[in-house]
CSV table of C-alpha atoms and ligand atoms in Angstrom, one decimal:
chain,number,residue,atom,x,y,z
A,1255,UNK,CA,0.0,0.0,0.0
A,1256,UNK,CA,1.2,3.5,-0.9
A,1257,UNK,CA,2.1,5.7,2.1
A,1258,UNK,CA,0.1,8.9,2.6
A,1259,UNK,CA,2.2,11.9,3.5
A,1260,UNK,CA,1.3,14.5,6.1
A,1261,UNK,CA,3.9,17.3,5.8
A,1262,UNK,CA,3.7,20.0,8.5
A,1263,UNK,CA,5.0,23.3,7.2
A,1264,UNK,CA,5.4,25.3,10.4
A,1265,UNK,CA,6.8,28.4,8.5
A,1266,UNK,CA,7.9,31.0,11.0
A,1267,UNK,CA,5.0,30.4,13.3
A,1268,UNK,CA,6.2,27.8,15.8
A,1269,UNK,CA,8.7,28.4,18.6
A,1270,UNK,CA,11.1,25.8,19.9
A,1271,UNK,CA,9.0,25.1,23.0
A,1272,UNK,CA,5.9,24.6,20.9
A,1273,UNK,CA,7.7,22.3,18.5
A,1274,UNK,CA,9.1,20.1,21.3
A,1275,UNK,CA,5.7,19.9,22.9
A,1276,UNK,CA,4.0,19.0,19.6
A,1277,UNK,CA,6.5,16.2,19.1
A,1278,UNK,CA,6.0,14.9,22.7
A,1279,UNK,CA,2.3,14.8,21.9
A,1280,UNK,CA,2.9,12.7,18.7
A,1281,UNK,CA,5.3,10.4,20.5
A,1282,UNK,CA,2.8,9.8,23.3
A,1283,UNK,CA,-0.2,9.2,21.0
A,1284,UNK,CA,-0.5,5.5,20.4
A,1285,UNK,CA,-3.2,5.9,17.7
A,1286,UNK,CA,-0.9,8.2,15.7
A,1287,UNK,CA,2.2,5.9,16.2
A,1288,UNK,CA,0.2,3.0,14.9
A,1289,UNK,CA,-1.3,4.8,11.9
A,1290,UNK,CA,-0.8,2.4,9.0
A,1291,UNK,CA,1.0,3.5,5.8
A,1292,UNK,CA,1.4,7.1,7.1
A,1293,UNK,CA,4.5,9.2,6.8
A,1294,UNK,CA,4.7,12.4,8.9
A,1295,UNK,CA,7.2,15.0,7.9
A,1296,UNK,CA,7.8,17.9,10.3
A,1297,UNK,CA,9.3,21.1,8.8
A,1298,UNK,CA,10.4,23.5,11.5
A,1299,UNK,CA,12.5,26.6,11.0
A,1300,UNK,CA,16.2,26.2,10.4
A,1301,UNK,CA,17.6,26.8,14.0
A,1302,UNK,CA,15.2,24.2,15.4
A,1303,UNK,CA,16.2,21.4,13.1
A,1304,UNK,CA,19.1,20.2,15.1
A,1305,UNK,CA,17.5,20.1,18.6
A,1306,UNK,CA,14.4,18.5,17.1
A,1307,UNK,CA,16.4,15.9,15.3
A,1308,UNK,CA,17.7,14.8,18.7
A,1309,UNK,CA,14.2,14.5,20.0
A,1310,UNK,CA,13.1,12.5,16.9
A,1311,UNK,CA,16.0,10.1,17.0
A,1312,UNK,CA,14.7,6.5,16.3
A,1313,UNK,CA,11.1,7.7,16.0
A,1314,UNK,CA,9.0,7.1,13.0
A,1315,UNK,CA,8.7,10.7,12.0
A,1316,UNK,CA,10.8,12.5,9.5
A,1317,UNK,CA,12.4,15.9,9.5
A,1318,UNK,CA,12.2,18.4,6.7
A,1319,UNK,CA,13.6,21.9,6.1
A,1320,UNK,CA,11.5,24.7,4.6
A,1321,UNK,CA,14.1,25.7,2.0
A,1322,UNK,CA,17.7,25.2,0.9
A,1323,UNK,CA,20.4,27.0,-1.0
A,1324,UNK,CA,20.9,26.5,-4.8
A,1325,UNK,CA,24.6,26.4,-4.1
A,1326,UNK,CA,26.7,23.8,-2.4
A,1327,UNK,CA,29.2,25.9,-0.5
A,1328,UNK,CA,30.7,29.4,-0.4
A,1329,UNK,CA,30.0,33.1,0.3
A,1330,UNK,CA,26.2,33.1,0.5
A,1331,UNK,CA,25.4,34.9,3.8
A,1332,UNK,CA,22.3,33.6,5.5
A,1333,UNK,CA,21.7,30.7,3.2
A,1334,UNK,CA,21.7,27.0,4.3
A,1335,UNK,CA,23.2,24.3,2.1
A,1336,UNK,CA,21.6,20.9,1.5
A,1337,UNK,CA,24.7,19.2,3.0
A,1338,UNK,CA,24.1,21.1,6.3
A,1339,UNK,CA,20.5,20.1,6.2
A,1340,UNK,CA,21.6,16.5,6.0
A,1341,UNK,CA,24.0,17.0,8.9
A,1342,UNK,CA,21.0,18.3,10.9
A,1343,UNK,CA,19.1,15.1,10.3
A,1344,UNK,CA,16.8,16.3,7.5
A,1345,UNK,CA,15.7,13.7,5.0
A,1346,UNK,CA,13.1,16.0,3.2
A,1347,UNK,CA,13.1,19.6,2.1
A,1348,UNK,CA,10.5,21.9,0.7
A,1349,UNK,CA,11.5,23.9,-2.3
A,1350,UNK,CA,9.6,26.4,-4.5
A,1351,UNK,CA,7.0,27.4,-1.9
A,1352,UNK,CA,5.0,30.2,-3.3
A,1353,UNK,CA,5.9,32.5,-0.4
A,1354,UNK,CA,9.5,32.2,-1.5
A,1355,UNK,CA,8.7,32.5,-5.2
A,1356,UNK,CA,6.7,35.7,-4.5
A,1357,UNK,CA,8.6,37.4,-1.7
A,1358,UNK,CA,12.1,36.3,-2.6
A,1359,UNK,CA,11.6,36.2,-6.3
A,1360,UNK,CA,12.8,32.6,-6.6
A,1361,UNK,CA,12.4,31.4,-10.2
A,1362,UNK,CA,11.6,27.9,-11.4
A,1363,UNK,CA,15.3,27.7,-12.5
A,1364,UNK,CA,16.4,28.5,-9.0
A,1365,UNK,CA,14.1,25.8,-7.7
A,1366,UNK,CA,15.7,23.3,-10.2
A,1367,UNK,CA,19.2,24.3,-8.9
A,1368,UNK,CA,17.9,23.6,-5.3
A,1369,UNK,CA,16.5,20.3,-6.4
A,1370,UNK,CA,20.0,19.3,-7.7
A,1371,UNK,CA,21.6,20.1,-4.4
A,1372,UNK,CA,19.0,18.1,-2.5
A,1373,UNK,CA,19.4,15.1,-4.8
A,1374,UNK,CA,23.2,15.2,-4.6
A,1375,UNK,CA,22.9,15.2,-0.8
A,1376,UNK,CA,20.3,12.4,-0.8
A,1377,UNK,CA,17.4,14.4,0.6
A,1378,UNK,CA,14.0,13.9,-0.8
A,1379,UNK,CA,12.7,17.2,-2.5
A,1380,UNK,CA,9.2,18.3,-1.9
A,1381,UNK,CA,8.6,20.7,-4.8
A,1382,UNK,CA,5.8,23.2,-4.4
A,1383,UNK,CA,4.0,24.4,-7.4
A,1384,UNK,CA,0.7,26.4,-7.9
A,1385,UNK,CA,-0.9,29.2,-9.7
A,1386,UNK,CA,-2.0,32.7,-8.5
A,1387,UNK,CA,-5.6,33.8,-8.3
A,1388,UNK,CA,-5.1,35.7,-11.5
A,1389,UNK,CA,-3.9,32.6,-13.4
A,1390,UNK,CA,-6.7,30.5,-11.8
A,1391,UNK,CA,-9.4,32.9,-13.1
A,1392,UNK,CA,-7.8,33.0,-16.5
A,1393,UNK,CA,-7.8,29.2,-16.5
A,1394,UNK,CA,-4.0,29.1,-16.9
A,1395,UNK,CA,-3.4,26.6,-14.1
A,1396,UNK,CA,-2.0,23.7,-16.2
A,1397,UNK,CA,0.2,26.0,-18.2
A,1398,UNK,CA,1.7,27.5,-15.0
A,1399,UNK,CA,2.3,24.0,-13.5
A,1400,UNK,CA,4.0,22.9,-16.7
A,1401,UNK,CA,6.2,26.0,-16.7
A,1402,UNK,CA,7.1,25.4,-13.1
A,1403,UNK,CA,7.9,21.7,-13.6
A,1404,UNK,CA,9.8,21.9,-16.9
A,1405,UNK,CA,13.2,22.9,-15.3
A,1406,UNK,CA,12.8,20.0,-12.9
A,1407,UNK,CA,12.3,17.6,-15.8
A,1408,UNK,CA,15.6,18.9,-17.3
A,1409,UNK,CA,17.4,18.7,-13.9
A,1410,UNK,CA,16.2,15.2,-13.3
A,1411,UNK,CA,17.9,13.9,-16.4
A,1412,UNK,CA,21.4,14.5,-14.9
A,1413,UNK,CA,20.3,14.1,-11.3
A,1414,UNK,CA,17.7,11.4,-11.1
A,1415,UNK,CA,16.2,10.8,-7.7
A,1416,UNK,CA,14.6,7.7,-6.4
A,1417,UNK,CA,11.8,9.5,-4.6
A,1418,UNK,CA,10.2,12.9,-5.2
A,1419,UNK,CA,7.2,14.7,-3.7
A,1420,UNK,CA,5.3,17.3,-5.7
A,1421,UNK,CA,2.9,19.5,-3.7
A,1422,UNK,CA,0.2,21.3,-5.7
A,1423,UNK,CA,-0.7,24.4,-3.7
A,1424,UNK,CA,-2.9,27.1,-5.4
A,1425,UNK,CA,-1.5,30.4,-4.1
A,1426,UNK,CA,-5.1,31.7,-3.6
A,1427,UNK,CA,-5.9,28.7,-1.4
A,1428,UNK,CA,-3.0,29.1,1.0
A,1429,UNK,CA,-4.2,30.5,4.3
A,1430,UNK,CA,-7.5,31.7,2.8
A,1431,UNK,CA,-9.9,28.9,3.9
A,1432,UNK,CA,-10.7,28.3,0.2
A,1433,UNK,CA,-9.9,25.2,-1.8
A,1434,UNK,CA,-10.6,24.0,-5.3
A,1435,UNK,CA,-13.6,21.7,-5.6
A,1436,UNK,CA,-13.1,17.9,-5.7
A,1437,UNK,CA,-13.9,18.0,-9.4
A,1438,UNK,CA,-11.3,20.7,-10.1
A,1439,UNK,CA,-8.7,18.8,-8.1
A,1440,UNK,CA,-9.5,15.6,-9.9
A,1441,UNK,CA,-8.7,17.2,-13.3
A,1442,UNK,CA,-5.5,18.9,-12.0
A,1443,UNK,CA,-4.2,15.8,-10.3
A,1444,UNK,CA,-5.0,13.6,-13.3
A,1445,UNK,CA,-3.0,16.0,-15.5
A,1446,UNK,CA,-0.1,16.0,-13.0
A,1447,UNK,CA,-0.1,12.2,-13.0
A,1448,UNK,CA,0.0,12.1,-16.8
A,1449,UNK,CA,2.8,14.7,-16.7
A,1450,UNK,CA,5.1,12.7,-14.3
A,1451,UNK,CA,4.4,9.4,-16.1
A,1452,UNK,CA,5.3,11.0,-19.5
A,1453,UNK,CA,8.5,12.7,-18.2
A,1454,UNK,CA,9.6,9.9,-15.8
A,1455,UNK,CA,11.1,12.5,-13.4
A,1456,UNK,CA,11.8,10.0,-10.5
A,1457,UNK,CA,11.5,6.3,-9.5
A,1458,UNK,CA,8.7,7.0,-7.1
A,1459,UNK,CA,6.6,10.2,-7.1
A,1460,UNK,CA,3.9,11.2,-4.6
A,1461,UNK,CA,1.5,14.0,-5.4
A,1462,UNK,CA,0.4,16.2,-2.5
A,1463,UNK,CA,-2.3,18.8,-2.1
A,1464,UNK,CA,-1.7,21.9,0.0
A,1465,UNK,CA,-3.7,25.1,0.7
A,1466,UNK,CA,-6.2,25.4,3.6
A,1467,UNK,CA,-6.2,21.7,4.4
A,1468,UNK,CA,-8.1,21.3,7.7
A,1469,UNK,CA,-10.0,18.8,9.8
A,1470,UNK,CA,-13.2,19.4,7.9
A,1471,UNK,CA,-12.1,19.1,4.3
A,1472,UNK,CA,-9.2,16.6,4.7
A,1473,UNK,CA,-11.2,13.4,4.4
A,1474,UNK,CA,-13.0,14.5,1.2
A,1475,UNK,CA,-9.7,15.7,-0.5
A,1476,UNK,CA,-8.0,12.4,0.6
A,1477,UNK,CA,-10.5,10.4,-1.5
A,1478,UNK,CA,-9.5,12.2,-4.8
A,1479,UNK,CA,-7.5,10.0,-7.2
A,1480,UNK,CA,-3.8,10.5,-7.4
A,1481,UNK,CA,-3.5,12.5,-4.2
A,1482,UNK,CA,-1.0,10.8,-1.8
A,1483,UNK,CA,-0.5,13.4,0.8
A,1484,UNK,CA,-1.1,16.9,2.2
A,1485,UNK,CA,1.2,19.9,2.8
A,1486,UNK,CA,-0.4,21.6,5.8
A,1487,UNK,CA,0.3,25.1,7.1
A,1488,UNK,CA,-1.8,26.6,9.8
A,1489,UNK,CA,-3.7,23.4,10.8
A,1490,UNK,CA,-0.3,21.8,11.5
A,1491,UNK,CA,0.4,24.2,14.3
A,1492,UNK,CA,-2.2,22.7,16.6
A,1493,UNK,CA,-1.5,19.1,17.6
A,1494,UNK,CA,-5.2,18.1,17.9
A,1495,UNK,CA,-6.1,19.6,14.5
A,1496,UNK,CA,-3.2,17.9,12.9
A,1497,UNK,CA,-4.1,14.6,14.5
A,1498,UNK,CA,-7.7,14.9,13.3
A,1499,UNK,CA,-6.4,15.4,9.7
A,1500,UNK,CA,-4.1,12.3,10.0
A,1501,UNK,CA,-6.6,9.9,11.6
B,2096,PGA,P1,-2.2,26.6,4.8
B,2096,PGA,O1,-0.6,26.7,4.3
B,2096,PGA,O2,-2.4,25.2,5.1
B,2096,PGA,O3,-2.1,27.5,6.0
B,2096,PGA,O4,-3.0,27.1,3.7
B,2096,PGA,C1,-0.1,25.7,3.4
B,2096,PGA,C2,1.2,26.1,2.9
B,2096,PGA,O5,1.5,27.3,2.8
B,2096,PGA,O6,2.1,25.2,2.7
């Protein structure tokens, strides 16, 4: 059975005490620990990775970073390399989140360079893609997704990876309480499935949905064909809400 991924993107919203308490809750929760075919990936902010890794040691939860540098080493003040993330115990890393594409002007080519660094350092990339409200209204979603994924297709030829996660997150759905309808998601995920099959980007690829996933809508979205996980922002900050999404 394919695993279902629950990736918690804590952004800049969780302090170290909150993160440690959250993890203690997970570790003490027998139902969560026994959840079958479930992979939980926690993505705290950079300085919390190392202390959290110690807490997660030998536990069935994975650690992910929220971003990584496109460079391997050198004079890049404030950036964090993929090899450093690996040293801190990360096995996953988000790249291409729309907040970085928009606020930091990261391009799809930058994201492909970050992808290469992750693959070289044996981390599993979680590539975020998604259209703005303007593109959604203009029905340009699939064209935007293709444009965002094409540099990854090229990068994957030289740097193939065994496992890859792609998170479709409409920018207008993030933090807004709005999501596409199940019918709309069915069309988009079926297109994504065809795209990855055609281009053979990785050995195993899991497609995730992100954008206002919560306790109410999760079970419906989970039933949609080709969705193998969630990328969860605000609802992942509260242990009980997160647990209700997973179970
Ligand atoms: P949200 O955030 O769940 O709060 O909409 C998702 C994300 O930005 O990854």
